[in-house]
Amino acid sequence: MKRIYMDNSATTPVSEAALKAMLPWFREEFGNPSAIYSYGQSGKNILEDCRKRVAKCLGALPTEIFFTSGGTESDNWAVRSACRARGTKGRHIIASAIEHNAILRTLGQMEEDGFEVTYLQPDRLGRITPEQLEAAIRPDTILISIMLASNVVGTVLDIAALAKIAAKRRIWFHTDAVQAVGHIPVQAHALGVDFLSLSAHKFGGPKGVGALYCRMPNNLPPLITGGGQEKEHRSGTENIPGIVGMTTALEEAVENMDEERARLSALRDRIIAGACAIPGVELTGDPENRLPGFVSLTVDGIGHSVHVVNALNEKGICVSSGSACSAASREASHVLLALGYDAKKASGTLRITLGAENRPEEVDYLLSVLPELIMKQRTKAAASPF
Ligand code: PLP
């Protein structure tokens, strides 16, 4: 059976070009970039070349880009180090209630350390307004962290408008752009943010590598200390193959972005129209401002959506019941609850996310099997007391 992969928000396959670019850096050019001999020097050169190329893709300066182990580390770095750097000025943080757990659980620890966090509740579509943010700001607010695009409902937030408010008050602003980079235009300077997290495996790069854009790196203490790599900002021997793969994938994504956005948005809209024609199926998130390949649905009467995910899996189709991180747990997503869905609705959610390798025939196939699988599951769920 052919596998149809439609869970690209969880992770993407490494692109052919990224893989090809990475390979020499595993064996032929494996030297440590901190070494003086030429093996190491070529690593150092490619590292700085990648920094320039990533900066160009993100509308930033090379001196503002720092390589990390991925989105989780970048998020942790921004939050934890902002608290360390500014904790004497104030102990109040603002975040949206729909952040990824890389932010929420980190903030939970900050709360244990005596920081106070205001969680902004989004509207039903997942949006946060500038007025809401403005109203939550206090004299002791030191950091605001609001994601650029939701990994659960695909809504794209108006970060430029929110960051402007923070800048006026000189409050540091971080955005988790992990789901956005490589899919929609993301330009750090134009957004006006201080920190921005990204992760390679969401746009055709390898897992375990990412970056943090930092407008004023000298003000942000390192999270990971050690040998002083990344100009003392992030220690640890650099993951050169990963960084090369990420850079290649990002350039490729940016180059193909207009075309891919149009193609994936059209496929996405076909899935939305087809799925929402089934009674009791509704789109979640913002119908207008949403990520190109991102479909998120609530399906009434199926109990937990994991049953439909399993049934689709038996047909060779990989989708998710929510975010990848919560897929294993049966708890309703905190994001759907924050959007105002009740626990029952929130447990019947499907996330179908398209990527570079999806083709129209795959969408046809999905739409040909989905109604029957949902009906079958509804009959089962109606017969089961659980
Ligand atoms: N932030 C968001 C919005 C995400 O979707 C993810 C991954 O799912 C992360 C952070 C974590 O990124 P990584 O898997 O690179 O640690």
CSV table of C-alpha atoms and ligand atoms in Angstrom, one decimal:
chain,number,residue,atom,x,y,z
A,1,MET,CA,0.0,0.0,0.0
A,2,LYS,CA,1.3,3.4,-1.0
A,3,ARG,CA,1.8,5.7,2.0
A,4,ILE,CA,0.1,9.1,1.8
A,5,TYR,CA,1.8,11.5,4.2
A,6,MET,CA,-0.4,14.4,5.3
A,7,ASP,CA,1.1,15.3,8.7
A,8,ASN,CA,3.6,17.9,7.5
A,9,SER,CA,3.1,20.1,10.5
A,10,ALA,CA,4.5,17.4,12.7
A,11,THR,CA,7.5,17.0,10.5
A,12,THR,CA,8.5,16.9,6.8
A,13,PRO,CA,10.8,14.6,4.8
A,14,VAL,CA,14.2,16.0,4.2
A,15,SER,CA,14.3,17.5,0.7
A,16,GLU,CA,16.5,15.8,-2.0
A,17,ALA,CA,18.5,19.0,-2.3
A,18,ALA,CA,19.0,19.3,1.5
A,19,LEU,CA,20.1,15.7,1.8
A,20,LYS,CA,22.5,16.0,-1.1
A,21,ALA,CA,24.0,19.2,0.5
A,22,MET,CA,24.4,17.6,3.9
A,23,LEU,CA,26.1,14.3,2.9
A,24,PRO,CA,29.7,15.6,2.4
A,25,TRP,CA,29.7,17.1,5.8
A,26,PHE,CA,29.3,13.7,7.5
A,27,ARG,CA,32.5,12.0,6.2
A,28,GLU,CA,34.5,14.0,3.7
A,29,GLU,CA,34.4,17.3,5.6
A,30,PHE,CA,33.8,16.1,9.1
A,31,GLY,CA,36.3,18.4,10.9
A,32,ASN,CA,35.4,20.4,14.0
A,33,PRO,CA,34.8,24.1,13.0
A,34,SER,CA,36.8,25.2,16.1
A,35,ALA,CA,39.9,23.5,14.8
A,36,ILE,CA,42.8,25.4,13.1
A,37,TYR,CA,43.7,22.8,10.4
A,38,SER,CA,41.9,23.1,7.0
A,39,TYR,CA,39.4,20.3,7.7
A,40,GLY,CA,38.0,22.4,10.5
A,41,GLN,CA,38.3,25.6,8.6
A,42,SER,CA,36.0,24.4,5.8
A,43,GLY,CA,33.4,23.7,8.5
A,44,LYS,CA,33.9,27.2,9.9
A,45,ASN,CA,33.6,28.7,6.4
A,46,ILE,CA,30.4,26.8,5.6
A,47,LEU,CA,28.9,27.7,9.0
A,48,GLU,CA,29.4,31.4,8.3
A,49,ASP,CA,28.1,31.0,4.8
A,50,CYS,CA,25.0,29.3,6.1
A,51,ARG,CA,24.5,32.1,8.7
A,52,LYS,CA,24.5,34.6,5.9
A,53,ARG,CA,22.1,32.6,3.7
A,54,VAL,CA,19.6,32.0,6.6
A,55,ALA,CA,19.8,35.7,7.5
A,56,LYS,CA,19.0,36.6,3.9
A,57,CYS,CA,16.0,34.3,3.8
A,58,LEU,CA,14.7,35.8,7.1
A,59,GLY,CA,15.3,39.5,6.3
A,60,ALA,CA,17.9,39.7,9.1
A,61,LEU,CA,21.6,40.3,9.6
A,62,PRO,CA,24.0,37.3,9.9
A,63,THR,CA,25.1,38.6,13.3
A,64,GLU,CA,21.5,38.1,14.5
A,65,ILE,CA,21.3,34.4,13.6
A,66,PHE,CA,22.3,31.6,16.1
A,67,PHE,CA,22.0,27.9,15.4
A,68,THR,CA,20.3,25.7,17.9
A,69,SER,CA,19.1,22.1,18.2
A,70,GLY,CA,15.6,23.1,17.1
A,71,GLY,CA,12.4,25.0,18.0
A,72,THR,CA,12.2,23.7,21.5
A,73,GLU,CA,15.7,25.0,22.4
A,74,SER,CA,15.1,28.3,20.6
A,75,ASP,CA,11.9,28.8,22.6
A,76,ASN,CA,13.5,27.9,25.9
A,77,TRP,CA,16.5,30.1,25.2
A,78,ALA,CA,14.3,33.2,24.5
A,79,VAL,CA,12.1,32.7,27.5
A,80,ARG,CA,14.6,31.5,30.1
A,81,SER,CA,17.3,34.0,29.2
A,82,ALA,CA,14.9,36.9,28.9
A,83,CYS,CA,13.8,36.2,32.4
A,84,ARG,CA,17.4,36.0,33.6
A,85,ALA,CA,18.4,39.2,31.9
A,86,ARG,CA,15.4,41.2,32.9
A,87,GLY,CA,14.1,39.6,36.0
A,88,THR,CA,15.4,42.5,38.2
A,89,LYS,CA,13.4,45.0,36.1
A,90,GLY,CA,10.1,43.2,36.3
A,91,ARG,CA,8.6,39.7,36.8
A,92,HIS,CA,5.6,39.8,34.5
A,93,ILE,CA,5.3,37.9,31.2
A,94,ILE,CA,2.5,37.9,28.6
A,95,ALA,CA,1.9,34.9,26.3
A,96,SER,CA,-1.0,33.5,24.3
A,97,ALA,CA,-2.9,30.6,25.8
A,98,ILE,CA,-2.3,28.7,22.5
A,99,GLU,CA,1.5,28.6,22.5
A,100,HIS,CA,3.3,25.3,22.0
A,101,ASN,CA,4.3,23.4,25.1
A,102,ALA,CA,7.9,24.5,24.5
A,103,ILE,CA,6.7,27.9,25.6
A,104,LEU,CA,3.9,27.0,28.0
A,105,ARG,CA,5.9,24.4,30.0
A,106,THR,CA,8.9,26.7,30.2
A,107,LEU,CA,6.6,29.5,31.4
A,108,GLY,CA,5.3,27.1,34.0
A,109,GLN,CA,8.8,26.8,35.4
A,110,MET,CA,9.2,30.5,35.3
A,111,GLU,CA,6.0,30.8,37.4
A,112,GLU,CA,7.5,28.4,39.9
A,113,ASP,CA,10.5,30.8,40.0
A,114,GLY,CA,8.3,33.7,41.0
A,115,PHE,CA,7.4,35.2,37.6
A,116,GLU,CA,3.8,36.0,36.9
A,117,VAL,CA,2.3,35.1,33.5
A,118,THR,CA,-0.8,36.5,31.8
A,119,TYR,CA,-2.2,34.1,29.2
A,120,LEU,CA,-4.1,35.9,26.5
A,121,GLN,CA,-7.2,34.1,25.4
A,122,PRO,CA,-7.6,34.1,21.7
A,123,ASP,CA,-11.0,34.5,19.9
A,124,ARG,CA,-12.7,31.5,18.4
A,125,LEU,CA,-10.5,31.7,15.3
A,126,GLY,CA,-7.2,31.8,17.2
A,127,ARG,CA,-6.5,35.5,16.9
A,128,ILE,CA,-5.1,37.9,19.5
A,129,THR,CA,-5.9,41.6,19.1
A,130,PRO,CA,-3.5,44.5,19.7
A,131,GLU,CA,-6.1,45.9,22.1
A,132,GLN,CA,-6.0,42.7,24.2
A,133,LEU,CA,-2.2,42.8,24.4
A,134,GLU,CA,-2.2,46.5,25.2
A,135,ALA,CA,-4.7,45.9,28.1
A,136,ALA,CA,-2.5,43.1,29.6
A,137,ILE,CA,0.7,45.1,29.7
A,138,ARG,CA,1.9,46.2,33.1
A,139,PRO,CA,4.8,48.4,34.3
A,140,ASP,CA,6.6,45.3,35.3
A,141,THR,CA,6.1,43.4,32.0
A,142,ILE,CA,9.4,42.2,30.7
A,143,LEU,CA,8.6,39.7,27.9
A,144,ILE,CA,5.8,38.9,25.5
A,145,SER,CA,5.8,35.6,23.6
A,146,ILE,CA,3.2,35.0,20.9
A,147,MET,CA,3.4,32.5,18.1
A,148,LEU,CA,3.3,33.5,14.5
A,149,ALA,CA,1.2,30.5,13.4
A,150,SER,CA,-0.7,27.9,15.3
A,151,ASN,CA,0.5,24.3,15.1
A,152,VAL,CA,-3.0,23.1,16.1
A,153,VAL,CA,-5.4,25.2,14.0
A,154,GLY,CA,-3.1,26.8,11.4
A,155,THR,CA,-4.2,30.4,12.2
A,156,VAL,CA,-1.6,33.0,11.2
A,157,LEU,CA,-1.5,35.8,13.8
A,158,ASP,CA,-0.8,39.5,13.1
A,159,ILE,CA,2.6,39.6,14.9
A,160,ALA,CA,3.7,42.8,13.3
A,161,ALA,CA,0.8,44.7,14.9
A,162,LEU,CA,1.5,43.0,18.3
A,163,ALA,CA,5.3,43.6,18.2
A,164,LYS,CA,4.7,47.2,17.5
A,165,ILE,CA,2.9,47.6,20.8
A,166,ALA,CA,5.8,45.9,22.6
A,167,ALA,CA,8.4,48.0,20.9
A,168,LYS,CA,6.6,51.2,21.9
A,169,ARG,CA,6.9,50.1,25.6
A,170,ARG,CA,10.4,48.7,25.2
A,171,ILE,CA,9.2,45.2,26.2
A,172,TRP,CA,11.0,42.3,24.6
A,173,PHE,CA,8.9,40.4,22.1
A,174,HIS,CA,9.5,36.8,21.1
A,175,THR,CA,7.6,34.9,18.4
A,176,ASP,CA,7.6,31.2,17.9
A,177,ALA,CA,7.6,31.0,14.1
A,178,VAL,CA,8.3,27.3,13.8
A,179,GLN,CA,5.2,26.6,11.8
A,180,ALA,CA,5.5,29.6,9.6
A,181,VAL,CA,9.1,29.8,8.4
A,182,GLY,CA,9.4,28.2,4.9
A,183,HIS,CA,5.7,28.3,4.4
A,184,ILE,CA,4.7,32.0,4.4
A,185,PRO,CA,7.0,35.0,4.1
A,186,VAL,CA,8.7,35.7,7.5
A,187,GLN,CA,11.0,38.7,7.6
A,188,ALA,CA,12.3,39.4,11.1
A,189,HIS,CA,13.1,43.1,10.7
A,190,ALA,CA,9.8,43.8,9.1
A,191,LEU,CA,7.9,42.0,11.8
A,192,GLY,CA,9.7,44.1,14.4
A,193,VAL,CA,10.3,41.2,16.9
A,194,ASP,CA,13.3,40.9,19.2
A,195,PHE,CA,13.5,37.1,19.0
A,196,LEU,CA,12.2,34.5,16.6
A,197,SER,CA,12.4,30.7,16.8
A,198,LEU,CA,12.5,28.3,13.8
A,199,SER,CA,13.0,24.6,13.3
A,200,ALA,CA,14.5,22.9,10.2
A,201,HIS,CA,12.3,19.8,10.2
A,202,LYS,CA,9.2,21.7,9.5
A,203,PHE,CA,10.3,22.9,6.1
A,204,GLY,CA,12.3,20.1,4.5
A,205,GLY,CA,15.4,20.2,6.6
A,206,PRO,CA,16.6,17.6,9.1
A,207,LYS,CA,15.4,17.1,12.7
A,208,GLY,CA,17.4,18.4,15.6
A,209,VAL,CA,18.5,21.7,14.2
A,210,GLY,CA,17.0,25.2,14.2
A,211,ALA,CA,17.8,28.8,14.9
A,212,LEU,CA,17.0,31.7,17.1
A,213,TYR,CA,16.9,35.2,15.5
A,214,CYS,CA,18.1,37.7,18.1
A,215,ARG,CA,18.0,41.4,17.5
A,216,MET,CA,20.3,42.2,20.3
A,217,PRO,CA,22.2,39.1,21.1
A,218,ASN,CA,24.5,40.7,23.6
A,219,ASN,CA,21.6,41.4,25.9
A,220,LEU,CA,20.4,37.8,25.9
A,221,PRO,CA,22.5,35.5,28.1
A,222,PRO,CA,23.3,32.1,26.7
A,223,LEU,CA,21.1,29.2,27.7
A,224,ILE,CA,23.7,26.5,26.9
A,225,THR,CA,27.2,27.3,28.2
A,226,GLY,CA,30.4,25.4,27.5
A,227,GLY,CA,33.1,25.9,24.8
A,228,GLY,CA,31.8,29.3,23.7
A,229,GLN,CA,30.7,28.5,20.2
A,230,GLU,CA,28.4,30.8,18.3
A,231,LYS,CA,30.4,33.8,19.6
A,232,GLU,CA,29.8,32.6,23.2
A,233,HIS,CA,26.0,32.7,22.7
A,234,ARG,CA,25.3,29.0,22.3
A,235,SER,CA,27.9,26.4,23.2
A,236,GLY,CA,28.3,22.9,21.8
A,237,THR,CA,30.1,21.7,18.7
A,238,GLU,CA,28.1,22.9,15.7
A,239,ASN,CA,25.8,20.4,13.9
A,240,ILE,CA,27.3,21.3,10.5
A,241,PRO,CA,25.5,18.7,8.4
A,242,GLY,CA,22.2,19.8,10.0
A,243,ILE,CA,22.9,23.5,9.6
A,244,VAL,CA,23.8,22.9,5.9
A,245,GLY,CA,20.6,20.9,5.4
A,246,MET,CA,18.5,23.5,7.1
A,247,THR,CA,20.0,26.3,5.1
A,248,THR,CA,19.5,24.5,1.8
A,249,ALA,CA,15.9,23.6,2.7
A,250,LEU,CA,15.1,27.1,3.7
A,251,GLU,CA,16.5,28.6,0.5
A,252,GLU,CA,14.5,26.1,-1.5
A,253,ALA,CA,11.3,26.8,0.4
A,254,VAL,CA,11.8,30.5,0.0
A,255,GLU,CA,12.5,30.2,-3.7
A,256,ASN,CA,9.4,28.0,-4.3
A,257,MET,CA,7.2,29.8,-1.8
A,258,ASP,CA,4.8,31.7,-4.1
A,259,GLU,CA,4.2,28.7,-6.3
A,260,GLU,CA,3.9,26.2,-3.3
A,261,ARG,CA,1.6,28.5,-1.4
A,262,ALA,CA,-0.8,28.7,-4.3
A,263,ARG,CA,-0.7,25.0,-5.0
A,264,LEU,CA,-1.1,23.9,-1.4
A,265,SER,CA,-3.8,26.5,-0.6
A,266,ALA,CA,-5.8,25.1,-3.5
A,267,LEU,CA,-5.4,21.5,-2.3
A,268,ARG,CA,-6.2,22.6,1.3
A,269,ASP,CA,-9.3,24.4,0.2
A,270,ARG,CA,-10.5,21.3,-1.7
A,271,ILE,CA,-10.1,19.2,1.5
A,272,ILE,CA,-11.9,21.8,3.6
A,273,ALA,CA,-14.8,21.9,1.1
A,274,GLY,CA,-15.0,18.2,0.8
A,275,ALA,CA,-14.7,17.4,4.5
A,276,CYS,CA,-17.1,20.2,5.6
A,277,ALA,CA,-19.7,18.9,3.2
A,278,ILE,CA,-20.0,15.9,5.7
A,279,PRO,CA,-22.6,16.8,8.2
A,280,GLY,CA,-21.1,17.6,11.7
A,281,VAL,CA,-17.6,18.5,10.3
A,282,GLU,CA,-16.4,22.0,10.8
A,283,LEU,CA,-13.2,23.9,10.1
A,284,THR,CA,-11.2,25.2,13.1
A,285,GLY,CA,-9.0,28.3,13.1
A,286,ASP,CA,-9.1,31.3,10.8
A,287,PRO,CA,-10.5,30.5,7.4
A,288,GLU,CA,-8.7,33.5,5.9
A,289,ASN,CA,-5.4,33.9,7.6
A,290,ARG,CA,-4.2,30.3,7.7
A,291,LEU,CA,-1.1,28.4,6.8
A,292,PRO,CA,-1.2,27.2,3.1
A,293,GLY,CA,-1.4,23.4,3.6
A,294,PHE,CA,-3.2,23.4,6.9
A,295,VAL,CA,-6.6,21.7,7.5
A,296,SER,CA,-8.0,21.4,11.0
A,297,LEU,CA,-11.4,20.0,11.7
A,298,THR,CA,-13.8,19.1,14.4
A,299,VAL,CA,-15.8,16.0,13.7
A,300,ASP,CA,-19.0,15.4,15.8
A,301,GLY,CA,-20.0,12.0,17.1
A,302,ILE,CA,-16.8,10.1,16.7
A,303,GLY,CA,-15.7,10.0,20.3
A,304,HIS,CA,-11.9,10.6,20.2
A,305,SER,CA,-10.5,11.3,16.8
A,306,VAL,CA,-7.7,8.8,17.3
A,307,HIS,CA,-10.2,6.2,16.0
A,308,VAL,CA,-10.5,8.0,12.6
A,309,VAL,CA,-6.7,8.6,12.5
A,310,ASN,CA,-6.2,4.8,12.9
A,311,ALA,CA,-8.8,4.0,10.3
A,312,LEU,CA,-7.1,6.4,7.9
A,313,ASN,CA,-3.8,4.8,8.7
A,314,GLU,CA,-5.3,1.5,7.6
A,315,LYS,CA,-5.9,3.1,4.3
A,316,GLY,CA,-2.3,4.3,4.1
A,317,ILE,CA,-3.1,7.9,5.0
A,318,CYS,CA,-1.1,9.6,7.8
A,319,VAL,CA,-2.9,12.5,9.5
A,320,SER,CA,-2.9,13.6,13.1
A,321,SER,CA,-5.6,14.0,15.8
A,322,GLY,CA,-4.2,17.3,16.9
A,323,SER,CA,-0.6,18.4,17.4
A,324,ALA,CA,2.1,15.8,17.2
A,325,CYS,CA,3.1,16.4,20.8
A,326,SER,CA,-0.4,15.7,22.1
A,327,ALA,CA,-1.1,12.8,19.7
A,328,ALA,CA,-0.1,10.2,22.1
A,329,SER,CA,-2.3,11.6,24.9
A,330,ARG,CA,-6.0,11.4,24.9
A,331,GLU,CA,-6.4,14.8,26.6
A,332,ALA,CA,-8.2,17.5,24.6
A,333,SER,CA,-5.8,20.0,23.2
A,334,HIS,CA,-5.3,23.1,25.4
A,335,VAL,CA,-5.5,25.1,22.2
A,336,LEU,CA,-9.0,24.0,21.2
A,337,LEU,CA,-10.2,24.5,24.8
A,338,ALA,CA,-8.7,28.1,24.7
A,339,LEU,CA,-10.5,28.7,21.5
A,340,GLY,CA,-13.8,28.0,23.4
A,341,TYR,CA,-14.5,24.5,22.2
A,342,ASP,CA,-15.8,22.1,24.9
A,343,ALA,CA,-13.8,19.0,25.8
A,344,LYS,CA,-16.1,16.8,23.7
A,345,LYS,CA,-15.7,18.8,20.5
A,346,ALA,CA,-12.0,19.3,21.2
A,347,SER,CA,-11.4,15.5,21.4
A,348,GLY,CA,-12.9,15.0,17.9
A,349,THR,CA,-10.3,17.0,16.0
A,350,LEU,CA,-8.4,16.0,12.8
A,351,ARG,CA,-5.3,17.8,11.5
A,352,ILE,CA,-4.4,17.2,7.9
A,353,THR,CA,-1.3,19.1,6.8
A,354,LEU,CA,0.0,19.1,3.3
A,355,GLY,CA,3.6,19.5,2.1
A,356,ALA,CA,5.9,19.6,-0.9
A,357,GLU,CA,5.3,15.9,-1.8
A,358,ASN,CA,1.5,15.9,-1.8
A,359,ARG,CA,-0.3,15.5,-5.1
A,360,PRO,CA,-4.0,16.2,-6.2
A,361,GLU,CA,-4.7,12.4,-6.6
A,362,GLU,CA,-3.8,12.0,-2.9
A,363,VAL,CA,-6.4,14.6,-2.0
A,364,ASP,CA,-9.0,12.8,-4.2
A,365,TYR,CA,-8.2,9.5,-2.4
A,366,LEU,CA,-8.5,11.1,1.1
A,367,LEU,CA,-11.9,12.6,0.2
A,368,SER,CA,-13.1,9.4,-1.3
A,369,VAL,CA,-12.5,7.4,1.9
A,370,LEU,CA,-13.1,10.0,4.6
A,371,PRO,CA,-16.9,10.2,4.7
A,372,GLU,CA,-17.4,6.5,5.1
A,373,LEU,CA,-14.7,6.2,7.8
A,374,ILE,CA,-16.4,9.0,9.8
A,375,MET,CA,-19.8,7.4,9.4
A,376,LYS,CA,-18.5,4.0,10.5
A,377,GLN,CA,-16.8,5.5,13.5
A,378,ARG,CA,-20.0,7.4,14.4
A,379,THR,CA,-22.0,4.2,14.4
A,380,LYS,CA,-19.3,2.5,16.6
A,381,ALA,CA,-19.2,5.5,19.0
A,382,ALA,CA,-23.0,5.6,19.3
A,383,ALA,CA,-23.0,1.9,20.2
A,384,SER,CA,-20.2,2.3,22.8
A,385,PRO,CA,-20.8,3.8,26.3
A,386,PHE,CA,-17.2,5.1,26.3
B,1,PLP,N1,6.9,25.4,18.4
B,1,PLP,C1,5.9,25.0,17.5
B,1,PLP,C2,4.8,25.9,17.2
B,1,PLP,C3,5.9,23.7,17.0
B,1,PLP,O1,5.0,23.3,16.2
B,1,PLP,C4,7.0,22.8,17.3
B,1,PLP,C5,7.0,21.4,16.9
B,1,PLP,O2,6.0,20.8,16.7
B,1,PLP,C6,8.0,23.3,18.2
B,1,PLP,C7,7.9,24.6,18.7
B,1,PLP,C8,9.2,22.5,18.6
B,1,PLP,O3,10.1,22.4,17.6
B,1,PLP,P1,11.2,21.2,17.6
B,1,PLP,O4,10.5,20.0,17.2
B,1,PLP,O5,12.2,21.6,16.6
B,1,PLP,O6,11.8,21.1,18.9
